[in-house]
Coordinates of C-alpha atoms and ligand atoms in Angstrom, one line a residue:
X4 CA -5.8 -17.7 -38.5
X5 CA -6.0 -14.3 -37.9
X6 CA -3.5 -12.3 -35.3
X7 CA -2.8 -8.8 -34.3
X8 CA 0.5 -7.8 -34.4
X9 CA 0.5 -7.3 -31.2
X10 CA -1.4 -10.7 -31.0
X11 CA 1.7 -12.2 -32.8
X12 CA 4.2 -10.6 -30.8
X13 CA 2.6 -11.9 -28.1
X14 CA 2.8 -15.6 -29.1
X15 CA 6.2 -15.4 -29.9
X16 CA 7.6 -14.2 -27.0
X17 CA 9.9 -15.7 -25.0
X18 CA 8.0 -17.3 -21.8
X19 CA 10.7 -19.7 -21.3
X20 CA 13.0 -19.2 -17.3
X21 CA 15.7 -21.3 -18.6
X22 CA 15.9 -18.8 -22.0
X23 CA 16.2 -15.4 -19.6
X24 CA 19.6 -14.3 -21.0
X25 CA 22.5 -13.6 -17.8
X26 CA 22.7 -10.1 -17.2
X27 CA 24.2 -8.0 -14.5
X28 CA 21.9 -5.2 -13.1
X29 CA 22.9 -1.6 -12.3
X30 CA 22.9 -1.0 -8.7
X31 CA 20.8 1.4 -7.6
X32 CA 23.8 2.4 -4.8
X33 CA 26.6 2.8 -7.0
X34 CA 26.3 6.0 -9.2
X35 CA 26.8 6.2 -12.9
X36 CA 30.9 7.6 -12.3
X37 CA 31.2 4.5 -9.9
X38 CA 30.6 6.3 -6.2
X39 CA 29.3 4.3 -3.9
X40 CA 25.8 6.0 -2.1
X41 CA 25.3 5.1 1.4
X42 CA 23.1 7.8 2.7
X43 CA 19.8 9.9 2.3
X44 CA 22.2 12.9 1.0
X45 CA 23.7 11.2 -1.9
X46 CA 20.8 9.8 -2.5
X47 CA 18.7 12.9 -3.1
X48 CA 21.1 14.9 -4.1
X49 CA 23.4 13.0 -6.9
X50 CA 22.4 9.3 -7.6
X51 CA 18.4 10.5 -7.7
X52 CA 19.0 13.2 -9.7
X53 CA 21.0 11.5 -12.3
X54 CA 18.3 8.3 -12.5
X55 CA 15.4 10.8 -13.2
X56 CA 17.5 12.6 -15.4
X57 CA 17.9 8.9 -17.8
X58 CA 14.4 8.1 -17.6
X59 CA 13.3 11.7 -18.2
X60 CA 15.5 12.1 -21.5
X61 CA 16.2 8.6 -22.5
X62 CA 13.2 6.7 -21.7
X63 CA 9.2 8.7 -21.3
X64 CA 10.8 11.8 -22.5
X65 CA 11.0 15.0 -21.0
X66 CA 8.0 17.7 -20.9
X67 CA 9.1 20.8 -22.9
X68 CA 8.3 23.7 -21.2
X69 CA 5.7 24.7 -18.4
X70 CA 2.5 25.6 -18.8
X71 CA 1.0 29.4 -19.1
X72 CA -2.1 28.6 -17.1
X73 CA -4.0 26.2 -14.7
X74 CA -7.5 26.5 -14.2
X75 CA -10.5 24.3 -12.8
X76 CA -14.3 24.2 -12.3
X77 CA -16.6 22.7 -10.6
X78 CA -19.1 21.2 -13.0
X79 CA -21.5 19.5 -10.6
X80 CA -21.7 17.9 -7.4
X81 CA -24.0 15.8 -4.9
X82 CA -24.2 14.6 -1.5
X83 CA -26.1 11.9 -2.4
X84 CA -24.4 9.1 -4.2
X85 CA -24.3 5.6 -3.4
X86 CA -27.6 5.0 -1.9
X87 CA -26.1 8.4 0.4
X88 CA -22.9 6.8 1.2
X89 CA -20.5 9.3 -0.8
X90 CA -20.3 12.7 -2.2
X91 CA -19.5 13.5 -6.2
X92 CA -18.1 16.1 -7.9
X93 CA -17.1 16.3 -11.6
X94 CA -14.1 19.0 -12.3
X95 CA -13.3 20.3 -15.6
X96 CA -9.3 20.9 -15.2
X97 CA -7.7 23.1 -18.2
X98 CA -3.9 23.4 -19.4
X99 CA -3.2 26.5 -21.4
X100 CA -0.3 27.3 -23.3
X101 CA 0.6 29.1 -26.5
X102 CA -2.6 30.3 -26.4
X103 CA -4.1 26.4 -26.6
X104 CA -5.6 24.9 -24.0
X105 CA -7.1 21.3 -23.6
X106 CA -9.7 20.4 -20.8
X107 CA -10.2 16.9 -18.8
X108 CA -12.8 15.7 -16.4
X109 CA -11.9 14.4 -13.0
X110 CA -14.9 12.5 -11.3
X111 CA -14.4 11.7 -7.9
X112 CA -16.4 10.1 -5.1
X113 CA -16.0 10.8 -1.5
X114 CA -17.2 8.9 1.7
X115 CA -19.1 11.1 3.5
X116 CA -18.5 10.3 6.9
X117 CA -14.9 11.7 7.4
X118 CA -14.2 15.7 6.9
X119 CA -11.0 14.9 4.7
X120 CA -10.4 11.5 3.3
X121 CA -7.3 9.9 1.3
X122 CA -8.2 9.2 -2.5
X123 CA -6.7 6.9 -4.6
X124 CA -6.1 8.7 -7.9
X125 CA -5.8 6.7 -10.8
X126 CA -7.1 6.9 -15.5
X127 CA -9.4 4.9 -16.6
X128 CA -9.4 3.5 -20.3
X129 CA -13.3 4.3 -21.5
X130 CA -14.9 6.7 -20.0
X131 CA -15.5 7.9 -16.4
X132 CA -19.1 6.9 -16.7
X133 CA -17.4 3.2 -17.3
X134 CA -16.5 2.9 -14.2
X135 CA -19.8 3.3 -12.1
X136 CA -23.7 2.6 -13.1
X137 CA -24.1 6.3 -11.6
X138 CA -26.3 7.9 -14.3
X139 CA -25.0 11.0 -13.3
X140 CA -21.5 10.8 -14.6
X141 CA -20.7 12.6 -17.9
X142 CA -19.8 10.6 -20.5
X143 CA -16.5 11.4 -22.6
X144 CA -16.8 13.4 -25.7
X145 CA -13.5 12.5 -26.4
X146 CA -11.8 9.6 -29.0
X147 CA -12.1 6.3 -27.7
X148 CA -10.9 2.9 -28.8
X149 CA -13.5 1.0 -30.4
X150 CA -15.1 -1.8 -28.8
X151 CA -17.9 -3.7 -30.4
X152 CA -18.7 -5.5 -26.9
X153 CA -18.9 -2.2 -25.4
X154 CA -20.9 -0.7 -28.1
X155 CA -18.3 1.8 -28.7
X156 CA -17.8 2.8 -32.6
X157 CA -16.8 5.6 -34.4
X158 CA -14.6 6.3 -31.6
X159 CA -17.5 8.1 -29.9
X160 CA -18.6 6.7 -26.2
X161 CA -22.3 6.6 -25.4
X162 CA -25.0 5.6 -23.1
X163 CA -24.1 1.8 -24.0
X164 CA -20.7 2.1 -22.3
X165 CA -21.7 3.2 -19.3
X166 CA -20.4 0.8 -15.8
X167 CA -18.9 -1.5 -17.9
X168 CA -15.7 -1.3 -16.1
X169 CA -17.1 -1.6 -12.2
X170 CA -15.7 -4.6 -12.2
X171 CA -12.3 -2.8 -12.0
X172 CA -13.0 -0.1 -9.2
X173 CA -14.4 -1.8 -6.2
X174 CA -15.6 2.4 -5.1
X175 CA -18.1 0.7 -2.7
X176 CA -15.0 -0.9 -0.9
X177 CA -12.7 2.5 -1.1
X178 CA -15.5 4.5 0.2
X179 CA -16.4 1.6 3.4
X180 CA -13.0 1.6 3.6
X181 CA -12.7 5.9 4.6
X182 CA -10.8 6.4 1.0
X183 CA -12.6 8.1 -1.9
X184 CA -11.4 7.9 -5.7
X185 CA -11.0 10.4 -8.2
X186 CA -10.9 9.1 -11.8
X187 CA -10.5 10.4 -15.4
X188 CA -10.5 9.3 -18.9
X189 CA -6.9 9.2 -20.2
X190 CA -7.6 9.9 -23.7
X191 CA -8.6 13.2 -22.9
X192 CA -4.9 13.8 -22.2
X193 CA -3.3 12.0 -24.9
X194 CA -5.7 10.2 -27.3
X195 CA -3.7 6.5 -27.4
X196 CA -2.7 6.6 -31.0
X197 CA 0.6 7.2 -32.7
X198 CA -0.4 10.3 -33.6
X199 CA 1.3 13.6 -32.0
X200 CA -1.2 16.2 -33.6
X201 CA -3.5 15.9 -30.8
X202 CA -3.3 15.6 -26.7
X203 CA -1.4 17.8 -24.4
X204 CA 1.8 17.2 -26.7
X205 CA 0.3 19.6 -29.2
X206 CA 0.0 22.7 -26.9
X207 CA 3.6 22.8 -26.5
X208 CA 4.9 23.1 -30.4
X209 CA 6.5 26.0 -31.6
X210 CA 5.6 27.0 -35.2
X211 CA 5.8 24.2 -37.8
X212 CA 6.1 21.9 -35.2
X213 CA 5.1 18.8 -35.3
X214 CA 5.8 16.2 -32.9
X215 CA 8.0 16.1 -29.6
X216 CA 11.9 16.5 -30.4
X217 CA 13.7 13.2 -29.6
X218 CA 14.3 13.4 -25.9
X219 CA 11.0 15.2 -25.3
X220 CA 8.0 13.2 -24.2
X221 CA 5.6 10.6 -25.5
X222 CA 2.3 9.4 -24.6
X223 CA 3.3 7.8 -20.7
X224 CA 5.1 11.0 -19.8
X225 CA 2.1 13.0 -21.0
X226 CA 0.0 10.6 -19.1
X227 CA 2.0 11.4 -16.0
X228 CA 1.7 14.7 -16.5
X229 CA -2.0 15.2 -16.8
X230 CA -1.8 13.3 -13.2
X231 CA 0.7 15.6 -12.1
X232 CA -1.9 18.5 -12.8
X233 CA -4.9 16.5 -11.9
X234 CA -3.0 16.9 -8.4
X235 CA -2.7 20.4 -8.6
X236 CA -6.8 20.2 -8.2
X237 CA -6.6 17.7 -5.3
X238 CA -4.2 19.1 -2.6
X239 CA -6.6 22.5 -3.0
X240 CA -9.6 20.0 -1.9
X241 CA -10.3 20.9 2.0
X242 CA -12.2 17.5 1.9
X243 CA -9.2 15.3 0.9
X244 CA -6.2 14.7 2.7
X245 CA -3.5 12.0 0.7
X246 CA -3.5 11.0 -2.8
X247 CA -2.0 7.3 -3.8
X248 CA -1.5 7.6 -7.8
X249 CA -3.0 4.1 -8.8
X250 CA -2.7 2.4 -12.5
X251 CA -3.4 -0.5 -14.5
X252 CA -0.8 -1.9 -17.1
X253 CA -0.1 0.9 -19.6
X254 CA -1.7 3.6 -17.1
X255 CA 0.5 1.5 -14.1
X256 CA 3.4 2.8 -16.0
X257 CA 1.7 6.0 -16.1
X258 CA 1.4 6.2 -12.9
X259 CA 4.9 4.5 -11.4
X260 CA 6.2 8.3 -13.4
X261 CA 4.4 10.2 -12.1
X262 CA 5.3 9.6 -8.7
X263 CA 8.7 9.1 -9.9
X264 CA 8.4 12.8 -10.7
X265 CA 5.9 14.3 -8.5
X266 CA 6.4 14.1 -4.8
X267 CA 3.0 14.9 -4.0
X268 CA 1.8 12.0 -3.9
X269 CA 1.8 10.0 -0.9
X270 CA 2.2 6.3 -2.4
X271 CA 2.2 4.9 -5.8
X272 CA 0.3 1.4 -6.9
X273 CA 1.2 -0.5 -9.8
X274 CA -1.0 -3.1 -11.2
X275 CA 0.0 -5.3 -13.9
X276 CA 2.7 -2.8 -15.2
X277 CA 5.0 -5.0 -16.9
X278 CA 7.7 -3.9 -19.7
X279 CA 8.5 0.3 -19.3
X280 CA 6.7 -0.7 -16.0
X281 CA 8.0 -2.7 -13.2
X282 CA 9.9 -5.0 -15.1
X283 CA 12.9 -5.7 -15.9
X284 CA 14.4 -4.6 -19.4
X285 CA 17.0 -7.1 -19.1
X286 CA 15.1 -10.4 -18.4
X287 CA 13.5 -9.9 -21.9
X288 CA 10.5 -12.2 -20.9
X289 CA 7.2 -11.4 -22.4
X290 CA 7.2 -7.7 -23.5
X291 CA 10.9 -6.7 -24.8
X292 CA 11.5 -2.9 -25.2
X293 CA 11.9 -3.8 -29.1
X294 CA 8.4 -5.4 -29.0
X295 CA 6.8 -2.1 -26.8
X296 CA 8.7 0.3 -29.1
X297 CA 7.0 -1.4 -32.4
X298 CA 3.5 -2.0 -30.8
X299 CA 3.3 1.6 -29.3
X300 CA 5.6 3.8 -30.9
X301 CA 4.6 6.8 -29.4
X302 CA 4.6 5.6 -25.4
X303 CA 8.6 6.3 -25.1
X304 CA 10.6 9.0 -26.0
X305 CA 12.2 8.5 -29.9
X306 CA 15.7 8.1 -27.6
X307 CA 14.3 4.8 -26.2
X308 CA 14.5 3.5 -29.9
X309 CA 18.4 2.7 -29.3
X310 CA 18.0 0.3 -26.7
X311 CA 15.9 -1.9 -28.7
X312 CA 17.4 -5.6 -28.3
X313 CA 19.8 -3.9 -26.8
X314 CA 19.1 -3.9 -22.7
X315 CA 22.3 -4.7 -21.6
X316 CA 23.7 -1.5 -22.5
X317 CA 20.7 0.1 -20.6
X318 CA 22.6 2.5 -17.8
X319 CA 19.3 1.4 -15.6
X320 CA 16.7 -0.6 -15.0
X321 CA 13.3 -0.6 -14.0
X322 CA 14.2 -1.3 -10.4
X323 CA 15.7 2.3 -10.3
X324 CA 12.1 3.6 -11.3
X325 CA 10.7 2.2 -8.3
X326 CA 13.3 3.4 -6.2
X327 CA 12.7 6.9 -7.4
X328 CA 9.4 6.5 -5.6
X329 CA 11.3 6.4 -2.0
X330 CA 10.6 6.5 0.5
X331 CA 7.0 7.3 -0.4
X332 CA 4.7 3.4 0.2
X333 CA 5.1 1.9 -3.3
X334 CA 2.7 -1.4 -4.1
X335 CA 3.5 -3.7 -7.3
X336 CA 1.3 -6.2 -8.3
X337 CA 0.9 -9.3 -11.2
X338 CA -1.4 -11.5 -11.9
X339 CA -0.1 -15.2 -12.5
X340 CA -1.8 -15.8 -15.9
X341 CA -0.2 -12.4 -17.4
X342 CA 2.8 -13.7 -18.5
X343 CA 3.3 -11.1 -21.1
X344 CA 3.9 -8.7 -18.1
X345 CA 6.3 -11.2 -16.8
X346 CA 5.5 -11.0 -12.9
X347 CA 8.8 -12.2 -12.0
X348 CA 10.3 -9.2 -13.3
X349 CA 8.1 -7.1 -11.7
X350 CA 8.8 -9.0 -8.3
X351 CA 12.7 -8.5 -8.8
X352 CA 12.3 -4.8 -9.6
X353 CA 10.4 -4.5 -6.1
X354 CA 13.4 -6.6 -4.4
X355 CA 16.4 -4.4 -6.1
X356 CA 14.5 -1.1 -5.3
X357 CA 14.3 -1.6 -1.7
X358 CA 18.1 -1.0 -1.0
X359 CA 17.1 2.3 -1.5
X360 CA 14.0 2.7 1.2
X361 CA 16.5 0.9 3.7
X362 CA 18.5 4.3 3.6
X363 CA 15.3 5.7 5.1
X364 CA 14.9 2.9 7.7
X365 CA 11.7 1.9 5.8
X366 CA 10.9 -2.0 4.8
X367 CA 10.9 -3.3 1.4
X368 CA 11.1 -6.5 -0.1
X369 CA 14.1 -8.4 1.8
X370 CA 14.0 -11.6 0.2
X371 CA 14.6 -12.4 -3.5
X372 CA 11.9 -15.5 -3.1
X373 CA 9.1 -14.9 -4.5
X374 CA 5.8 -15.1 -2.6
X375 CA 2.9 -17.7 -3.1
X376 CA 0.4 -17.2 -5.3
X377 CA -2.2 -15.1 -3.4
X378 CA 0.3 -14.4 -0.8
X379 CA 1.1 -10.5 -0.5
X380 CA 3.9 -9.0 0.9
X381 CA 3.2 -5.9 2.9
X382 CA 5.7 -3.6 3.7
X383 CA 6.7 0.1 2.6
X384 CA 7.5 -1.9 -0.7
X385 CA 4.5 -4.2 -0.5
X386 CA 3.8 -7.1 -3.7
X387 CA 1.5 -9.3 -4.5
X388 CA 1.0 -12.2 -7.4
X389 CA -2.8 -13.6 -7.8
X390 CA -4.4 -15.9 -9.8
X391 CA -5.8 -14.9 -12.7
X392 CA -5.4 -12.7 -15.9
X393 CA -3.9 -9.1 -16.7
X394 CA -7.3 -7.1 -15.0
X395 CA -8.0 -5.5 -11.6
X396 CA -9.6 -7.2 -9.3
X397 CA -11.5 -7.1 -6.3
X398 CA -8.7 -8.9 -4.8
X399 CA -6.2 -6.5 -6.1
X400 CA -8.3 -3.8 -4.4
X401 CA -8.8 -5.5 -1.0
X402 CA -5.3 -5.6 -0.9
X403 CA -4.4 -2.3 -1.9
X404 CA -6.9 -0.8 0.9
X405 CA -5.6 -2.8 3.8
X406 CA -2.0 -1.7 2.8
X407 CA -2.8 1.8 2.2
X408 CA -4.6 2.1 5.4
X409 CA -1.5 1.5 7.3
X410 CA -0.1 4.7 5.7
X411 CA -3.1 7.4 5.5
X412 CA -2.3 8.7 9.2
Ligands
GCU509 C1 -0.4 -4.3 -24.2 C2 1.0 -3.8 -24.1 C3 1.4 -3.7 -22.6 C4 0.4 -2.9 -21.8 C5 -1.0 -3.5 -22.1 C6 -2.1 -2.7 -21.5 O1 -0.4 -5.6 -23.9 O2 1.9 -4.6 -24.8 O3 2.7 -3.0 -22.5 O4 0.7 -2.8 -20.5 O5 -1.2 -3.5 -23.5 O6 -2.1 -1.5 -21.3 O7 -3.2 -3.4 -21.2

């Protein structure tokens, strides 16, 4: 029998209610000195403050410096895609510093029927031309995974790749729907390897440098960050009005920072997230941050290291992500047969959060019941479990339009 590391990691994790150790969470009201927070004041200007400031330097990692330059370019464009229904446009986006730069493609799709339309933004994990059968998308000339299935080897993308991801970006829904997308290939940020030569990391090293310093970033926080710019493009966009920062698993933790750290966009959705993500550290069920730390060293800062089997002496939780997110529409969901991203934990995480978007009179998650299979919860803090396995689905976007809807005006 063959496994994966990460294969046997994930058949001997604990996926056992009864074997969830007892913990005690950190409320997200009570700062770290003890002070009770009962208003939007303390809120924004002590206990968030101090919550970002963990995550930024104990958990993703803090981005060293700021860049020298921002530019972008519109590569191509067309009123015509979609059998006429949507307009494209590819944008070449370059980050410059220390005389390095580095240069991602955006693709984005717009319905053509409304002057300015909300876009969900959100990385894809082959390719932009994987997510449409559009033959006019440009495929990545950067490192990919290899995947025999997709006929992807020698970490090169090509022709043979192309749509194989619709399945996971119902566009023809988003753009019936009034919303458009905008989409890019992650490893053209941060190639996902433990490797800190490459990606956006490597712009910012001083001489002899060689990888981030211990509370400076890894691969999620750089992921955020080339979000964070991709945004920079968007709100300059006449013909698009909102941006909800979207995300799947590793890129759903991507994503929950960057809206932790960039108020620019309007709402954050979270799909499958689980450990670093929406979960909670301390329930140690499925993913443990021992586990994520060994799989993917380079996701978390080197600081995150110490609280390997070691949650309990974690001054947050994942909760207090989410609630960094208010109160800005925030949707978390799991899928029932992705136990490794322990859905409960990502449930609880959406319950403990809302304290926080009750300060702004906004709804969260009120009860700590979780719902039926197949039975969202739509609020401010809106949640959902479906059947199925770790993926997106069409029912995962249905859900995701309906609830965003309510918030585009
Ligand atoms: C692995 C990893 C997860 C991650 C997932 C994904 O399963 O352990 O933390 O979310 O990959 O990105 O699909």
């Amino acid at each position: 029998l063959f496994f994966t590391s990460l294969g046997l990691a994930q058949s001997q994790a604990n996926y056992d209610e009864s074997k969830v150790p007892k913990f005690t969470l950190p409320d997200v009201l009570t700062s770290f000195s003890g002070n009770p927070i009962t208003n939007q004041t303390e809120w924004e200007e002590n206990r968030r403050r101090e919550i970002l400031q963990f995550f930024e330097k104990q958990v993703y990692g803090k981005v060293p410096d700021r860049l020298d330059e921002y530019g972008f370019k519109l590569l191509e464009e067309s009123n015509d895609a979609y059998g006429g229904k949507a307009r494209r446009k590819q944008i070449a986006i370059t980050l410059k510093k220390n005389k390095k730069t580095i240069t991602y493609y955006m693709l984005i799709y717009l319905p053509k029927g409304n002057p300015t339309a909300p876009v969900f933004l959100g990385y894809n994990f082959y390719g932009n031309h994987t997510v449409t059968a559009d033959p006019n998308v440009a495929i990545t000339k950067a490192w990919v995974k290899n995947n025999e299935a997709f006929g992807i080897t020698d970490n090169k993308a090509s022709e043979s790749s192309r749509g194989i991801r619709t399945h996971r970006w119902a566009i023809e829904k988003m753009l019936d729907n009034g919303f458009g997308l905008a989409t890019i290939y992650y490893g053209e940020i941060d190639p996902d390897k433990n490797d800190f030569s490459d990606g956006v990391h490597s712009l910012f090293y001083r001489d002899g440098q060689t990888k981030p310093k211990t509370n400076e970033w890894g691969s999620i926080s750089a992921w955020a960050f080339g979000l964070s710019k991709a945004m920079n493009y968007l709100e300059s966009d006449v013909n698009i009005s909102k941006v909800f920062v979207f995300g799947h698993s590793r890129l759903g933790k991507a994503a929950l920072w960057a809206g932790a750290t960039d108020k620019r966009f309007a709402g954050v959705i979270s799909n499958n997230s689980g450990c670093g993500g929406a979960a909670l550290s301390r329930r140690q069920f499925g993913e443990t941050v021992a586990q994520i730390n060994t799989s993917f060293p380079h996701w978390f800062a080197d600081s995150f290291l110490k609280y390997d089997n070691n949650e309990r002496t974690l001054p947050v939780d994942q909760h207090q992500l989410l609630a960094l997110i208010a109160p800005r529409p925030l949707y978390i969901a799991s899928a029932e047969e992705d136990k490794w991203a322990d859905p409960k934990g990502e449930f609880l995480s959406t319950y403990y959060a809302s304290s926080v978007y009750g300060l702004y009179g906004r709804k969260g998650i009120t009860s700590k019941e979780m719902p039926k299979t197949n039975a969202p919860i739509q609020n401010t803090v809106a949640y959902h479990i479906r059947t199925g396995i770790h993926d997106v689905m069409d029912y995962d976007w249905e859900n995701y339009i309906k609830w965003a809807n309510t918030f585009v005006k």
